[in-house]
Amino acid sequence: MIETRGLRKSFRSRAGRETKTVEAVRGVDLQVAEGEIFGFLGPNGAGKTTTLRMLATLIEPDGGEATIAGADLRKDPAEVRRRIGYVAQGGSTWDESTAREELVLHARMYGIGKAEAHRRAARALDAFQLSEYADRKCKTYSGGQRRRVEIALGIIHEPKIVFLDEPTTGLDPQSRAHMWDEIRRLRTEGMTVFITTHYLDEADALCDRIAIMDHGEVVAEGTPADLKREISGDVVLLGLDVAATPQAAQLLDSEPYVNKLETADEGGLRLYVDEGATAIPQILRRVDNAGLALSSIELHRPSLDDVFLTKTGRSLRES
Amino acid sequence: MKLARDTWLIFQRQLQLLLRNPVWVFVGVFQPVMYLLLFAPLLKPALNAPSQAEAYKIFVPGLLVLLAIFGGLFQGFGLIAELRAGVIERSRVTPVSRLALLLGRSLRDVVSLIVQAVIITLLALLFDLRVFIGDLLLAYLMLALIALMTSAVSYGVALKVKSEDALAPLMNTVAQPVLLLSGILLPLTFAPGWLQGIADWNPFSWAVDGTRALFAGNLGDDKVWQGLSIIAVLAAAGVVWAARQFARSVR
Ligand SMILES: Nc1ncnc2c1ncn2[C@@H]1O[C@H](COP(=O)(O)OP(=O)(O)OP(=O)(O)O)[C@@H](O)[C@H]1O
Ligand SMILES: [Mg+2]
């Protein structure tokens, strides 16, 4: 659905007398499949917005190519525009207009007729639970309501792909959960959704596949599960008393699913396994058969932050 | 066809938003009326005109051109607000015509200028101004072209500088000499030669002369077609340039 090759963009900015060149995006290769929610995860200034703005025809890339919904970004930007929707990070509604007016206008800018534009606006207001405020000025909306209007604007022409730049930033947890549902609904309607985020949990829970971006480059790409598995697999922590620990270690060390085993000084074991979900029942069976008593069992899965840490040497939470 | 449709779409939206703001409508009508009522009485003695009607024939066209210039030049501020709200970027991701994004806005400015001009003309009629309807319509065409040019330029500059802080001094710096050298408030008939010479290079000076000729009923005066052509060419150039700014990437 989206394919990019070596997409690049640098900005020149002037600070006092010096001109500095910021390489915002340095050669991004991406493949996004039809009907998936693709996430762009990265810290501030990673180049997420710049990449999205290039894909949405708003700025011209310095280099590289992209095909979006079958249209060539460089040769036919007009066709790309017809096929995509884009919701900017910073908002796009006018204070003095109402949601309905904005939706109708936006639909009509895509060439949709007046009657049909009104029908679609009504449908979108309904779908995004905005009907109640539809005829109130946008400046009276809450942050979450406004964000919903903006997303409704982005898909009013039923694009094949919609780009959402940080759709949930600034929303409270409840509105965020709602927004996730809305985004999943778009996927069920057959849309390909490309979002950016710097929330680990959002990338993890919402996205089918993600690309982790840092300093203008994609440092990792895959499903959240695959990326995490690539890191180290899962860790199972067994709580045992000191006396029972050596016996349990001996017992489990020879098991084929245990990649590595560590003994804790205060008793207990750390087992490195590929997949905790399948390993735990086997571990339990083994320990139980040997008549050993477990005080606890815990499963630790690597987070996307661990992935980011491995790839960049920094934690996403810190940067 | 698409251009006409898109322009109409943007024009409607902009007009609707303008009318929604009663303050703007009030100021737009009130200001010119004040000029007419409070400034015009000084004219007859100042211009040494034989009658009040004669004084109006000189002053009203100048006032209208002044309104057209200033009405247009300061439209860029509204655009910067739209830029900041993300409305322009939102428009630019749609296939809407870039020229229409400009024309729809500029035409709104032209229409509001013409409404002001009509109000002023009607009021001046009460003060015994007399002008032929044909001449008047041509004068309105001149005003429309001026407003189209100045508003287009203002939008183009706004898209380039992207901030009110830069736009305000810039527009003032442009407006001031243009105003002083156009003979808008007082005709340059009595100006020394060197001042006349500079004014010849000011397109608005030609526009004012042409408009005055029309109000005086001298349709055949060369100044009429000269003024109209100069302003028409400049308006076309301004529109083309500003539309390019809409097409280029802006943030
Ligand atoms: N118009 C511009 N002019 C100059 N520099 C820019 C411009 N736009 C972006 N940059 C720079 O490019 C880099 C990438 O910015 P970008 O907005 O793409 O980051 P981001 O990943 O979207 O960050 P955030 O999570 O904060 O939104 C930053 O260093 C930024 O300062
Ligand atoms: Mg961003």
Short mmCIF file of C-alpha atoms and ligand atoms in Angstrom, two decimals, chain A residues 9-13 22-25 42-53 59 89 165-166 196-198 213 216, chain B residues 251, ligand 1:
data_model
loop_
_atom_site.label_atom_id
_atom_site.label_comp_id
_atom_site.label_asym_id
_atom_site.label_seq_id
_atom_site.Cartn_x
_atom_site.Cartn_y
_atom_site.Cartn_z
CA LYS A 9 14.78 15.46 3.75
CA SER A 10 16.99 18.04 5.36
CA PHE A 11 16.11 21.50 6.56
CA ARG A 12 18.22 24.57 6.70
CA SER A 13 17.65 26.70 9.72
CA VAL A 22 19.20 19.46 10.07
CA GLU A 23 18.97 16.07 8.45
CA ALA A 24 15.43 15.37 9.54
CA VAL A 25 14.94 12.17 7.54
CA GLY A 42 10.11 7.51 17.95
CA PRO A 43 11.18 10.28 20.32
CA ASN A 44 10.72 14.02 19.69
CA GLY A 45 12.52 15.20 16.59
CA ALA A 46 13.01 11.70 15.20
CA GLY A 47 11.59 12.78 11.85
CA LYS A 48 8.15 11.19 12.06
CA THR A 49 6.19 14.28 11.08
CA THR A 50 8.62 15.16 8.33
CA THR A 51 8.25 11.69 6.81
CA LEU A 52 4.46 11.91 7.00
CA ARG A 53 4.44 15.37 5.45
CA ILE A 59 6.84 18.87 1.35
CA GLN A 89 -0.11 16.79 14.56
CA ASP A 165 0.14 12.28 13.22
CA GLU A 166 0.01 11.63 16.96
CA THR A 196 2.88 8.18 14.60
CA THR A 197 3.27 7.99 18.32
CA HIS A 198 5.80 8.23 21.06
CA MET A 213 12.56 5.76 14.19
CA GLY A 216 15.86 10.34 10.89
CA ARG B 251 4.26 25.38 7.27
N1 LIG C 1 10.28 23.39 8.71
C1 LIG C 1 11.37 23.02 9.39
N2 LIG C 1 12.46 23.81 9.40
C2 LIG C 1 13.58 23.44 10.06
N3 LIG C 1 13.70 22.31 10.75
C3 LIG C 1 12.66 21.47 10.79
C4 LIG C 1 11.43 21.78 10.13
N4 LIG C 1 10.56 20.77 10.34
C5 LIG C 1 11.21 19.88 11.11
N5 LIG C 1 12.47 20.29 11.39
C6 LIG C 1 13.46 19.56 12.18
O1 LIG C 1 13.53 18.24 11.70
C7 LIG C 1 13.65 17.31 12.75
C8 LIG C 1 12.54 16.28 12.70
O2 LIG C 1 11.31 16.91 13.03
P1 LIG C 1 9.93 16.15 13.01
O3 LIG C 1 8.87 17.19 13.23
O4 LIG C 1 9.82 15.34 11.80
O5 LIG C 1 10.05 15.23 14.29
P2 LIG C 1 8.96 14.29 14.97
O6 LIG C 1 9.52 12.91 14.97
O7 LIG C 1 7.65 14.49 14.34
O8 LIG C 1 8.95 14.83 16.46
P3 LIG C 1 7.73 15.02 17.50
O9 LIG C 1 7.53 13.71 18.17
O10 LIG C 1 8.25 16.05 18.43
O11 LIG C 1 6.56 15.48 16.72
C9 LIG C 1 13.66 18.12 14.04
O12 LIG C 1 15.00 18.29 14.43
C10 LIG C 1 13.06 19.44 13.63
O13 LIG C 1 13.59 20.50 14.39
#
